[in-house]
Tab-separated table of C-alpha atoms and ligand atoms in Angstrom:
chain	number	residue	atom	x	y	z
Y	321	MET	CA	-2.590	-38.213	4.450
Y	322	THR	CA	-1.141	-38.694	1.035
Y	323	ASP	CA	1.007	-36.235	-0.871
Y	324	SER	CA	-2.011	-35.139	-2.860
Y	325	THR	CA	-3.337	-33.355	0.214
Y	326	GLN	CA	-0.303	-31.124	0.293
Y	327	LYS	CA	-1.630	-27.586	0.169
Y	328	ALA	CA	1.674	-25.842	-0.224
Y	329	THR	CA	2.527	-24.986	-3.766
Y	330	VAL	CA	6.100	-25.439	-4.731
Y	331	ALA	CA	6.977	-24.845	-1.105
Y	332	THR	CA	7.083	-27.801	1.231
Y	333	GLU	CA	5.023	-28.207	4.339
Y	334	THR	CA	5.063	-31.168	6.639
Y	335	ASP	CA	1.916	-33.137	7.320
Y	336	GLU	CA	2.564	-32.656	10.993
Y	337	ASN	CA	2.409	-28.884	10.707
Y	338	LYS	CA	-0.792	-28.995	8.750
Y	339	HIS	CA	-2.922	-30.801	11.264
Y	340	ARG	CA	-2.251	-29.156	14.554
Y	341	LYS	CA	-5.523	-27.319	14.716
Y	342	ASN	CA	-7.975	-28.659	17.253
Y	343	GLY	CA	-5.596	-31.235	18.623
Y	344	LEU	CA	-8.419	-32.823	20.559
Y	345	TYR	CA	-10.117	-33.727	17.331
Y	346	ARG	CA	-7.084	-34.987	15.479
Y	347	GLN	CA	-8.141	-38.590	15.707
Y	348	VAL	CA	-10.579	-39.224	12.900
Y	349	SER	CA	-12.618	-42.402	12.696
Y	350	ALA	CA	-13.028	-44.083	9.352
Y	351	GLU	CA	-16.771	-43.435	9.648
Y	352	LEU	CA	-16.310	-39.696	10.145
Y	353	ALA	CA	-13.759	-39.506	7.336
Y	354	GLU	CA	-16.224	-41.226	5.020
Y	355	ASN	CA	-19.084	-39.076	6.241
Y	356	MET	CA	-17.205	-35.849	5.539
Y	357	LYS	CA	-16.622	-36.809	1.911
Y	358	GLN	CA	-20.281	-36.785	1.067
Y	359	GLY	CA	-23.364	-34.662	0.970
Y	360	TRP	CA	-21.880	-31.455	-0.412
Y	361	ALA	CA	-23.573	-29.496	-3.175
Y	362	ASP	CA	-21.818	-28.611	-6.412
Y	363	THR	CA	-21.335	-24.844	-6.120
Y	364	GLU	CA	-19.269	-24.302	-9.247
Y	365	ARG	CA	-20.246	-21.057	-10.965
Y	366	HIS	CA	-20.366	-20.606	-14.716
Y	367	ASP	CA	-21.896	-17.131	-14.850
Y	368	LEU	CA	-19.049	-14.925	-13.675
Y	369	GLU	CA	-18.252	-11.745	-15.583
Y	370	PRO	CA	-14.690	-10.572	-16.211
Y	371	ALA	CA	-13.546	-8.083	-13.570
Y	372	THR	CA	-13.506	-4.435	-14.698
Y	373	GLN	CA	-9.775	-4.462	-14.299
Y	374	ALA	CA	-9.238	-7.388	-16.714
Y	375	VAL	CA	-8.809	-5.240	-19.846
Y	376	HIS	CA	-6.245	-3.147	-18.018
Y	377	THR	CA	-4.277	-6.076	-16.629
Y	378	ALA	CA	-4.199	-7.612	-20.129
Y	379	ARG	CA	-2.736	-4.394	-21.522
Y	380	ARG	CA	-0.157	-4.233	-18.725
Y	381	ARG	CA	0.887	-7.838	-19.465
Y	382	ARG	CA	1.280	-6.998	-23.154
Y	383	ALA	CA	3.616	-4.123	-22.247
Y	384	LEU	CA	5.663	-6.413	-20.017
Y	385	SER	CA	5.765	-9.057	-22.748
Y	386	ALA	CA	7.131	-6.538	-25.262
Y	387	ARG	CA	9.872	-5.571	-22.824
Y	388	PHE	CA	11.158	-9.150	-22.322
Y	389	PRO	CA	10.640	-11.078	-25.584
Y	390	GLY	CA	11.533	-14.757	-25.543
Y	391	GLU	CA	11.977	-14.962	-21.757
Y	392	LEU	CA	9.952	-16.898	-19.210
Y	393	LEU	CA	8.570	-14.384	-16.696
Y	394	VAL	CA	7.585	-15.463	-13.190
Y	395	ILE	CA	5.721	-13.154	-10.802
Y	396	PRO	CA	4.609	-14.748	-7.507
Y	397	ALA	CA	1.853	-13.341	-5.296
Y	398	GLY	CA	3.678	-14.652	-2.239
Y	399	ASN	CA	2.685	-16.770	0.736
Y	400	PRO	CA	1.162	-15.824	4.074
Y	401	LYS	CA	3.761	-14.961	6.715
Y	402	VAL	CA	3.636	-16.846	9.980
Y	403	ARG	CA	3.010	-14.661	13.004
Y	404	ALA	CA	3.410	-17.425	15.557
Y	405	ASN	CA	2.830	-21.147	15.465
Y	406	ASP	CA	-0.249	-21.714	13.311
Y	407	THR	CA	-1.391	-18.092	13.003
Y	408	ALA	CA	-0.453	-15.819	10.124
Y	409	TYR	CA	-0.378	-12.090	9.437
Y	410	PRO	CA	-3.162	-10.868	7.171
Y	411	PHE	CA	-2.081	-11.742	3.654
Y	412	ARG	CA	-1.397	-9.067	1.064
Y	413	PRO	CA	-0.172	-10.199	-2.365
Y	414	SER	CA	2.855	-8.662	-4.033
Y	415	SER	CA	1.902	-5.430	-5.761
Y	416	ASP	CA	3.388	-6.463	-9.100
Y	417	TYR	CA	1.299	-9.649	-9.126
Y	418	VAL	CA	-1.813	-7.573	-8.428
Y	419	TYR	CA	-0.841	-5.063	-11.113
Y	420	LEU	CA	-0.571	-7.779	-13.751
Y	421	THR	CA	-3.546	-9.954	-12.785
Y	422	GLY	CA	-5.991	-8.004	-10.609
Y	423	ASP	CA	-6.017	-11.118	-8.418
Y	424	GLN	CA	-5.279	-11.241	-4.691
Y	425	SER	CA	-4.917	-14.977	-4.021
Y	426	GLN	CA	-2.231	-16.214	-1.700
Y	427	ASP	CA	0.252	-18.781	-3.033
Y	428	ALA	CA	-0.543	-17.863	-6.640
Y	429	VAL	CA	2.059	-17.294	-9.356
Y	430	LEU	CA	1.716	-15.529	-12.694
Y	431	VAL	CA	3.816	-17.205	-15.370
Y	432	MET	CA	4.274	-15.638	-18.786
Y	433	GLU	CA	5.364	-18.277	-21.268
Y	434	PRO	CA	7.254	-16.933	-24.297
Y	435	GLY	CA	5.531	-17.874	-27.550
Y	436	ARG	CA	7.418	-19.377	-30.491
Y	437	SER	CA	6.260	-16.567	-32.765
Y	438	GLY	CA	6.663	-13.765	-30.242
Y	439	GLY	CA	4.604	-12.483	-27.352
Y	440	HIS	CA	3.779	-14.471	-24.259
Y	441	GLN	CA	0.951	-16.608	-22.982
Y	442	ALA	CA	0.038	-15.605	-19.431
Y	443	ILE	CA	-1.067	-18.349	-17.030
Y	444	ALA	CA	-2.076	-17.852	-13.400
Y	445	TYR	CA	-1.107	-20.811	-11.247
Y	446	MET	CA	-3.340	-20.930	-8.183
Y	447	LEU	CA	-4.599	-23.157	-5.440
Y	448	PRO	CA	-7.616	-25.100	-6.674
Y	449	ARG	CA	-10.686	-25.830	-4.548
Y	450	SER	CA	-9.894	-28.015	-1.520
Y	451	ASP	CA	-10.164	-31.718	-2.233
Y	452	ARG	CA	-13.074	-33.335	-0.376
Y	453	GLU	CA	-12.297	-36.886	-1.379
Y	454	ASN	CA	-8.991	-36.996	0.517
Y	455	GLY	CA	-10.187	-34.768	3.384
Y	456	GLU	CA	-7.966	-31.810	2.511
Y	457	PHE	CA	-10.865	-29.397	2.793
Y	458	TRP	CA	-11.407	-30.087	6.483
Y	459	LEU	CA	-8.392	-32.000	7.825
Y	460	ASP	CA	-5.938	-29.427	6.558
Y	461	TYR	CA	-6.569	-26.291	8.569
Y	462	HIS	CA	-5.810	-24.221	5.486
Y	463	GLY	CA	-8.673	-26.073	3.830
Y	464	GLU	CA	-11.768	-24.241	2.674
Y	465	LEU	CA	-13.806	-25.452	5.630
Y	466	TRP	CA	-11.582	-23.343	7.877
Y	467	GLU	CA	-10.617	-20.431	5.664
Y	468	GLY	CA	-13.571	-20.074	3.329
Y	469	ARG	CA	-14.394	-21.028	-0.216
Y	470	ARG	CA	-11.841	-20.291	-2.928
Y	471	ASN	CA	-12.640	-19.783	-6.579
Y	472	SER	CA	-11.932	-22.751	-8.758
Y	473	PRO	CA	-9.394	-22.229	-11.563
Y	474	ALA	CA	-12.304	-22.249	-14.044
Y	475	GLU	CA	-14.063	-19.522	-12.066
Y	476	ASN	CA	-10.879	-17.477	-11.889
Y	477	GLU	CA	-10.476	-17.797	-15.648
Y	478	GLN	CA	-13.862	-16.113	-16.077
Y	479	LEU	CA	-12.970	-13.331	-13.640
Y	480	LEU	CA	-9.386	-12.617	-14.598
Y	481	GLY	CA	-9.555	-13.319	-18.322
Y	482	LEU	CA	-6.509	-15.571	-18.409
Y	483	PRO	CA	-5.925	-19.323	-18.138
Y	484	CYS	CA	-5.604	-20.597	-14.571
Y	485	ARG	CA	-3.961	-23.847	-13.519
Y	486	ASP	CA	-3.282	-25.760	-10.338
Y	487	VAL	CA	-0.220	-24.221	-8.703
Y	488	ARG	CA	0.824	-27.667	-7.528
Y	489	THR	CA	1.825	-28.420	-11.105
Y	490	LEU	CA	4.095	-25.391	-11.280
Y	491	ALA	CA	7.215	-26.934	-9.769
Y	492	GLY	CA	7.359	-29.349	-12.703
Y	493	ARG	CA	7.025	-26.553	-15.236
Y	494	LEU	CA	9.704	-24.431	-13.594
Y	495	GLY	CA	11.995	-27.407	-13.209
Y	496	ALA	CA	11.726	-28.053	-16.964
Y	497	ALA	CA	12.551	-24.447	-17.918
Y	498	THR	CA	15.547	-24.314	-20.235
Y	499	GLY	CA	15.528	-20.817	-21.747
Y	500	PRO	CA	16.081	-17.428	-20.121
Y	501	VAL	CA	13.971	-16.760	-17.031
Y	502	ARG	CA	13.168	-13.594	-15.086
Y	503	LEU	CA	11.825	-13.957	-11.561
Y	504	LEU	CA	10.324	-11.468	-9.135
Y	505	ARG	CA	12.397	-12.885	-6.348
Y	506	GLY	CA	11.735	-12.729	-2.623
Y	507	HIS	CA	7.989	-13.328	-2.475
Y	508	ASP	CA	7.719	-17.118	-2.638
Y	509	ALA	CA	10.609	-19.131	-1.260
Y	510	GLY	CA	9.366	-22.258	-3.038
Y	511	VAL	CA	9.402	-20.570	-6.431
Y	512	ASP	CA	12.793	-19.016	-5.723
Y	513	ALA	CA	14.152	-22.477	-4.841
Y	514	ALA	CA	12.564	-24.116	-7.889
Y	515	LEU	CA	14.383	-21.644	-10.141
Y	516	GLU	CA	17.711	-21.739	-8.312
Y	517	GLY	CA	20.488	-21.899	-10.872
Y	518	LYS	CA	18.193	-20.812	-13.731
Y	519	VAL	CA	18.036	-17.125	-12.820
Y	520	THR	CA	20.620	-14.499	-11.979
Y	521	ALA	CA	20.329	-11.769	-9.364
Y	522	GLU	CA	21.287	-9.212	-12.003
Y	523	HIS	CA	18.486	-10.238	-14.394
Y	524	ASP	CA	15.996	-10.366	-11.562
Y	525	ASP	CA	16.968	-6.869	-10.448
Y	526	GLU	CA	16.442	-5.588	-13.986
Y	527	PHE	CA	13.036	-7.247	-13.976
Y	528	ARG	CA	12.084	-5.632	-10.664
Y	529	VAL	CA	13.172	-2.236	-11.965
Y	530	ALA	CA	11.173	-2.676	-15.187
Y	531	LEU	CA	8.024	-3.579	-13.233
Y	532	SER	CA	8.505	-0.553	-10.976
Y	533	GLU	CA	8.940	1.763	-13.947
Y	534	MET	CA	5.864	0.382	-15.733
Y	535	ARG	CA	3.818	1.506	-12.770
Y	536	LEU	CA	4.994	5.145	-12.882
Y	537	VAL	CA	2.139	6.250	-15.151
Y	538	LYS	CA	-1.276	5.163	-13.938
Y	539	ASP	CA	-4.061	4.038	-16.264
Y	540	GLU	CA	-7.680	5.127	-15.942
Y	541	PHE	CA	-8.598	2.214	-13.679
Y	542	GLU	CA	-5.788	3.068	-11.296
Y	543	ILE	CA	-6.635	6.771	-11.271
Y	544	ALA	CA	-10.289	6.021	-10.520
Y	545	ASP	CA	-9.236	3.741	-7.691
Y	546	LEU	CA	-6.837	6.294	-6.219
Y	547	ARG	CA	-9.626	8.857	-6.434
Y	548	PHE	CA	-11.850	6.510	-4.456
Y	549	ALA	CA	-9.064	5.901	-1.929
Y	550	CYS	CA	-8.874	9.664	-1.360
Y	551	GLU	CA	-12.652	9.974	-0.981
Y	552	ALA	CA	-12.731	7.175	1.582
Y	553	THR	CA	-9.760	8.714	3.360
Y	554	ALA	CA	-11.608	12.024	3.607
Y	555	LEU	CA	-14.467	10.176	5.339
Y	556	GLY	CA	-11.944	8.671	7.751
Y	557	PHE	CA	-10.562	12.113	8.617
Y	558	GLU	CA	-14.112	13.344	9.241
Y	559	ASP	CA	-14.699	10.386	11.567
Y	560	VAL	CA	-11.568	11.355	13.498
Y	561	VAL	CA	-12.644	14.983	13.865
Y	562	ARG	CA	-15.981	13.794	15.275
Y	563	VAL	CA	-14.222	11.724	17.918
Y	564	LEU	CA	-11.694	14.418	18.936
Y	565	ASP	CA	-12.706	15.821	22.286
Y	566	ALA	CA	-12.343	19.620	22.491
Y	567	THR	CA	-12.252	19.606	26.286
Y	568	ALA	CA	-10.547	16.368	27.360
Y	569	PRO	CA	-7.705	14.118	26.128
Y	570	THR	CA	-8.500	11.806	23.219
Y	571	PRO	CA	-6.281	8.693	23.040
Y	572	GLU	CA	-4.199	8.460	19.875
Y	573	ARG	CA	-5.231	4.787	19.775
Y	574	LEU	CA	-8.892	5.807	19.556
Y	575	ILE	CA	-8.023	8.071	16.636
Y	576	GLU	CA	-6.134	5.224	14.964
Y	577	GLY	CA	-9.059	2.868	15.519
Y	578	ARG	CA	-11.631	5.311	14.164
Y	579	PHE	CA	-9.680	5.770	10.965
Y	580	TRP	CA	-9.048	2.045	10.644
Y	581	THR	CA	-12.735	1.269	11.002
Y	582	ARG	CA	-13.463	3.503	8.012
Y	583	ALA	CA	-10.607	1.907	6.077
Y	584	ARG	CA	-11.994	-1.583	6.643
Y	585	LEU	CA	-15.511	-0.479	5.848
Y	586	GLU	CA	-14.782	1.343	2.597
Y	587	GLY	CA	-11.661	-0.460	1.502
Y	588	ASN	CA	-9.339	-3.287	2.369
Y	589	ASP	CA	-7.233	-1.793	5.160
Y	590	VAL	CA	-5.032	1.187	5.840
Y	591	GLY	CA	-2.309	1.476	3.207
Y	592	TYR	CA	0.371	1.945	5.870
Y	593	ALA	CA	0.509	2.294	9.645
Y	594	SER	CA	-1.416	5.449	10.576
Y	595	VAL	CA	0.610	8.222	12.191
Y	596	CYS	CA	-1.645	9.617	14.937
Y	597	ALA	CA	0.761	12.091	16.439
Y	598	ALA	CA	-0.464	14.598	18.985
Y	599	GLY	CA	1.553	17.371	20.598
Y	600	SER	CA	5.294	16.825	20.302
Y	601	HIS	CA	4.748	13.378	18.763
Y	602	ALA	CA	4.029	15.321	15.574
Y	603	THR	CA	7.746	16.036	15.275
Y	604	ILE	CA	8.474	12.296	15.003
Y	605	LEU	CA	7.916	11.430	11.355
Y	606	HIS	CA	7.273	7.733	11.870
Y	607	TRP	CA	5.250	7.994	15.071
Y	608	VAL	CA	3.087	4.854	14.907
Y	609	ARG	CA	3.174	3.795	18.540
Y	610	ASN	CA	0.155	6.040	18.969
Y	611	ASP	CA	0.126	5.540	22.704
Y	612	GLY	CA	-0.305	9.172	23.736
Y	613	ASP	CA	-3.239	11.545	24.051
Y	614	ALA	CA	-4.453	14.372	21.860
Y	615	ARG	CA	-5.031	17.226	24.302
Y	616	PRO	CA	-7.008	20.406	23.768
Y	617	GLY	CA	-4.545	23.165	22.825
Y	618	ASP	CA	-2.257	20.717	21.000
Y	619	LEU	CA	-2.021	19.929	17.315
Y	620	LEU	CA	-2.816	16.485	16.009
Y	621	LEU	CA	-0.816	15.401	12.967
Y	622	LEU	CA	-2.788	12.611	11.316
Y	623	ASP	CA	-1.094	10.845	8.387
Y	624	ALA	CA	-3.379	8.074	7.184
Y	625	GLY	CA	-4.661	6.514	3.992
Y	626	VAL	CA	-7.369	4.067	3.028
Y	627	GLU	CA	-6.237	1.172	0.838
Y	628	THR	CA	-9.048	0.197	-1.522
Y	629	ARG	CA	-10.254	-3.324	-2.172
Y	630	ASN	CA	-8.133	-3.239	-5.337
Y	631	LEU	CA	-5.181	-2.381	-3.046
Y	632	TYR	CA	-4.448	1.186	-4.165
Y	633	THR	CA	-3.764	3.556	-1.289
Y	634	ALA	CA	-4.206	7.213	-0.477
Y	635	ASP	CA	-1.566	8.983	1.636
Y	636	VAL	CA	-2.937	12.114	3.279
Y	637	THR	CA	-1.841	14.272	6.203
Y	638	ARG	CA	-3.734	16.987	7.999
Y	639	THR	CA	-2.486	18.815	11.062
Y	640	LEU	CA	-5.476	19.777	13.155
Y	641	PRO	CA	-5.937	21.878	16.299
Y	642	VAL	CA	-7.451	19.382	18.728
Y	643	ASP	CA	-9.856	21.950	20.197
Y	644	GLY	CA	-10.716	23.390	16.797
Y	645	ARG	CA	-8.694	26.648	16.902
Y	646	PHE	CA	-5.028	27.186	16.040
Y	647	THR	CA	-3.060	29.237	18.570
Y	648	PRO	CA	-1.185	32.187	17.008
Y	649	VAL	CA	2.160	30.360	17.001
Y	650	GLN	CA	0.612	27.141	15.646
Y	651	ARG	CA	-1.086	29.148	12.909
Y	652	LYS	CA	2.161	30.937	11.999
Y	653	ILE	CA	3.973	27.637	11.472
Y	654	TYR	CA	0.946	26.047	9.790
Y	655	GLU	CA	0.660	28.891	7.302
Y	656	ALA	CA	4.318	28.579	6.367
Y	657	VAL	CA	3.799	24.890	5.566
Y	658	TYR	CA	0.596	25.693	3.681
Y	659	ALA	CA	2.414	28.284	1.558
Y	660	ALA	CA	5.148	25.737	0.833
Y	661	GLN	CA	2.581	23.136	-0.171
Y	662	GLU	CA	0.836	25.622	-2.466
Y	663	ALA	CA	4.173	26.329	-4.171
Y	664	GLY	CA	4.914	22.604	-4.414
Y	665	ILE	CA	1.535	21.724	-5.909
Y	666	ALA	CA	1.829	24.586	-8.417
Y	667	ALA	CA	5.090	23.052	-9.659
Y	668	VAL	CA	3.407	19.737	-10.529
Y	669	LYS	CA	2.702	19.720	-14.261
Y	670	PRO	CA	3.620	17.666	-17.306
Y	671	GLY	CA	7.126	18.351	-18.556
Y	672	ALA	CA	8.317	19.677	-15.189
Y	673	ALA	CA	11.287	18.007	-13.586
Y	674	TYR	CA	10.223	15.672	-10.773
Y	675	ARG	CA	12.472	17.628	-8.406
Y	676	ASP	CA	10.731	20.949	-9.102
Y	677	PHE	CA	7.940	20.523	-6.577
Y	678	HIS	CA	10.399	19.569	-3.868
Y	679	ASP	CA	12.661	22.537	-4.656
Y	680	ALA	CA	9.723	24.950	-4.769
Y	681	ALA	CA	8.370	23.811	-1.406
Y	682	GLN	CA	11.787	23.805	0.253
Y	683	ARG	CA	12.472	27.328	-0.964
Y	684	VAL	CA	9.278	28.642	0.630
Y	685	LEU	CA	9.982	26.811	3.870
Y	686	ALA	CA	13.508	28.220	3.950
Y	687	GLU	CA	12.188	31.744	3.354
Y	688	HIS	CA	9.925	31.439	6.389
Y	689	LEU	CA	12.618	29.921	8.560
Y	690	ALA	CA	14.972	32.736	7.504
Y	691	ALA	CA	12.337	35.371	8.277
Y	692	TRP	CA	12.015	33.869	11.750
Y	693	GLY	CA	15.760	34.348	12.237
Y	694	LEU	CA	16.626	30.669	12.407
Y	695	PHE	CA	19.560	30.885	9.980
Y	696	GLY	CA	21.252	33.788	11.788
Y	697	ASP	CA	22.757	36.107	9.194
Y	698	ARG	CA	22.350	33.679	6.339
Y	699	SER	CA	19.755	34.268	3.649
Y	700	ALA	CA	17.203	31.635	2.667
Y	701	GLU	CA	19.168	31.036	-0.565
Y	702	GLU	CA	22.400	30.433	1.302
Y	703	ALA	CA	20.682	28.178	3.807
Y	704	CYS	CA	18.999	26.207	1.017
Y	705	ALA	CA	22.288	25.817	-0.849
Y	706	LEU	CA	23.771	24.277	2.298
Y	707	GLY	CA	20.593	22.334	3.082
Y	708	LEU	CA	20.398	23.954	6.524
Y	709	GLN	CA	16.583	24.017	6.477
Y	710	ARG	CA	16.628	20.237	6.662
Y	711	ARG	CA	17.193	20.366	10.420
Y	712	TRP	CA	13.500	21.312	10.557
Y	713	THR	CA	12.036	20.042	7.269
Y	714	LEU	CA	13.601	16.582	7.668
Y	715	ALA	CA	12.144	14.648	4.734
Y	716	GLY	CA	11.784	14.893	0.969
Y	717	THR	CA	8.597	16.636	-0.151
Y	718	GLY	CA	6.862	13.662	-1.723
Y	719	HIS	CA	6.899	10.384	-3.599
Y	720	MET	CA	4.984	8.381	-6.172
Y	721	LEU	CA	1.749	6.789	-4.986
Y	722	GLY	CA	-0.204	3.769	-6.190
Y	723	LEU	CA	-0.431	0.139	-5.112
Y	724	ASP	CA	2.351	0.944	-2.651
Y	725	VAL	CA	2.428	4.064	-0.547
Y	726	HIS	CA	6.011	4.611	-1.661
Y	727	ASP	CA	5.244	3.412	-5.154
Y	728	CYS	CA	7.699	2.570	-7.929
Y	729	ALA	CA	10.538	2.594	-5.413
Y	730	LYS	CA	12.766	0.389	-7.591
Y	731	ALA	CA	12.579	2.706	-10.613
Y	732	ARG	CA	15.934	4.017	-11.775
Y	733	THR	CA	16.914	7.487	-10.561
Y	734	GLU	CA	16.814	8.835	-14.112
Y	735	MET	CA	13.209	7.653	-14.457
Y	736	TYR	CA	12.058	8.882	-11.051
Y	737	VAL	CA	13.761	11.616	-9.009
Y	738	ASP	CA	15.812	12.791	-11.980
Y	739	GLY	CA	12.896	12.211	-14.350
Y	740	THR	CA	10.141	14.334	-15.860
Y	741	LEU	CA	6.504	14.438	-14.816
Y	742	GLU	CA	3.978	12.936	-17.230
Y	743	PRO	CA	0.171	12.924	-17.271
Y	744	GLY	CA	-1.065	9.947	-15.263
Y	745	MET	CA	1.606	10.087	-12.594
Y	746	VAL	CA	0.281	10.422	-9.046
Y	747	LEU	CA	2.509	11.795	-6.325
Y	748	THR	CA	2.267	13.234	-2.850
Y	749	VAL	CA	3.210	16.799	-1.985
Y	750	GLU	CA	3.885	16.848	1.739
Y	751	PRO	CA	6.103	19.604	3.099
Y	752	GLY	CA	6.488	19.918	6.846
Y	753	ILE	CA	8.219	21.780	9.641
Y	754	TYR	CA	9.214	19.841	12.726
Y	755	PHE	CA	10.626	21.588	15.795
Y	756	GLN	CA	11.837	18.909	18.192
Y	757	SER	CA	10.920	19.549	21.813
Y	758	ASP	CA	14.612	19.515	22.811
Y	759	ASP	CA	15.829	21.799	20.032
Y	760	LEU	CA	17.612	24.646	21.802
Y	761	THR	CA	18.264	26.495	18.520
Y	762	VAL	CA	14.640	27.596	18.135
Y	763	PRO	CA	12.485	29.817	20.361
Y	764	GLU	CA	10.877	27.908	23.189
Y	765	GLU	CA	7.386	28.578	21.902
Y	766	TYR	CA	8.175	26.647	18.694
Y	767	ARG	CA	9.477	23.552	20.445
Y	768	GLY	CA	7.334	20.464	20.190
Y	769	ILE	CA	5.333	21.730	17.215
Y	770	GLY	CA	5.206	19.613	14.079
Y	771	VAL	CA	3.130	20.423	11.009
Y	772	ARG	CA	2.765	18.505	7.754
Y	773	ILE	CA	0.145	18.901	5.052
Y	774	GLU	CA	0.038	16.093	2.492
Y	775	ASP	CA	-2.090	15.696	-0.608
Y	776	ASP	CA	-2.231	13.248	-3.497
Y	777	ILE	CA	-1.692	15.003	-6.800
Y	778	LEU	CA	-2.493	13.631	-10.256
Y	779	VAL	CA	-0.476	15.036	-13.157
Y	780	THR	CA	-2.957	15.965	-15.901
Y	781	GLU	CA	-2.507	17.196	-19.492
Y	782	GLU	CA	-3.155	20.740	-18.294
Y	783	GLY	CA	-1.338	20.724	-14.979
Y	784	ASN	CA	-2.563	18.794	-11.987
Y	785	GLU	CA	-5.568	17.724	-9.970
Y	786	ASN	CA	-5.569	17.380	-6.204
Y	787	LEU	CA	-7.289	14.031	-5.586
Y	788	SER	CA	-7.506	14.705	-1.849
Y	789	ALA	CA	-8.983	18.200	-2.188
Y	790	LEU	CA	-12.135	17.079	-0.370
Y	791	LEU	CA	-10.239	17.815	2.837
Y	792	PRO	CA	-9.592	21.528	3.555
Y	793	ARG	CA	-6.019	22.726	3.912
Y	794	GLU	CA	-6.133	26.475	4.530
Y	795	ALA	CA	-6.090	27.222	8.293
Y	796	GLY	CA	-9.417	29.086	8.453
Y	797	GLU	CA	-11.117	26.471	6.312
Y	798	VAL	CA	-9.764	23.713	8.552
Y	799	GLU	CA	-11.257	25.459	11.606
Y	800	ALA	CA	-14.611	25.988	9.880
Y	801	TRP	CA	-14.707	22.363	8.692
Y	802	MET	CA	-13.957	21.069	12.201
Y	803	ALA	CA	-16.631	23.312	13.703
Y	804	ARG	CA	-19.174	22.088	11.154
Y	805	LEU	CA	-18.434	18.429	11.852
Y	806	ARG	CA	-18.749	18.956	15.595
Y	807	SER	CA	-21.943	20.964	15.546
S	2196	LIG	N1	2.704	8.074	5.157
S	2196	LIG	C1	3.972	7.865	4.597
S	2196	LIG	C2	4.434	9.020	3.866
S	2196	LIG	O1	3.863	10.083	3.982
S	2196	LIG	O2	5.340	8.937	3.080
S	2197	MN	MN1	1.843	10.234	4.583
S	2198	MN	MN1	3.678	10.380	1.841
């Protein structure tokens, strides 16, 4: 094989590693090699329409361009991660690359070239079609014969609305860079290496923060996609209710699989590992082992979200009585969380401080915990001031949502948790009470009960809209909904 068969972009990959597949067949006769070059139809398409998202990605790139005039901007999609030997984890491109291009190709890199008279020219560097002449398309196991047809750069230009070039020419371009460069570091080791010495960690951090902050306010495409993610998620929750057995244990893994099937069918995947937490597992916030059973009489805390094919995710939690009816003590705790969520959602409106919804929900939770005698002689206010409720409320009440479940995580504190809500922001409101099964400070009947209710809330001009309102939240409505689905 010659160097021209190298599939890797600016990264290096040895010939030896590329051809391990089907070791038995590694020996290729000259006749077969010649045979495989020929007899393939020209499938190039010239009739592709720009993707709906293209006008939005163009606008996002213009905003980024205005923020970093005169600088070369480099945003890699990233490379597949090896799972073992020659198998890889499913590839998901970096969210910022998706945000700016709408594309999901592996090994691609968005480069924004500063123009002499201002602005930038955006170019997507991508893998071209596999070469048939040199055998790349079938001898390289990353070739299209093995992994499926890729769009050509010309086809991608039609779809994405920006020039596309062969990523194997990128190393030369980056090597020749002389002016200031900003890199979204950490996604493509080859790109990082190619720019070594031309970028600084400080500038790159500023770049990462700017990208995160750009994504705080969603545009209409993003809101529509998040709405769809919530609709698909509601279908997934319905599927789970249908599979929950009211009289016998239901494996948490079956619940996980049911939801995942819906996620794959309607979208791309789940947006994060589903928490399928039955009984006392519900008190473990990151319970993703999902190796227990949901038993009649227990609660099931299901925290799951469909990620759409554009890679936006919902993040929804419902806490359901497995047999369809809350016990009195389950209902008491559930209703406290519901009241807290109502207070939290009511605090989501434009101009409100981001922290308001968290404070409102925590106050209501603390009032209930105080009424149950859990703070001794202390009032809810005193307990809140000391943060004592956190023994049982554990987590913050929400976060931004978008391409990432914990979206915009690199935004500066003053722009996010110390910031102000604006129309177009989407955030979760997800209060909970978690009584660990070994917590001797609470009545025995509370131990092992965990309840969270989580919805995805869009800030509107008037106040807010609950994008996940298709799923009931009030206890009686939850019971009626479950009964309907099972009848
Ligand atoms: N599912 C992750 C979260 O609720 O933040
Ligand atoms: Mn969640
Ligand atoms: Mn969440």
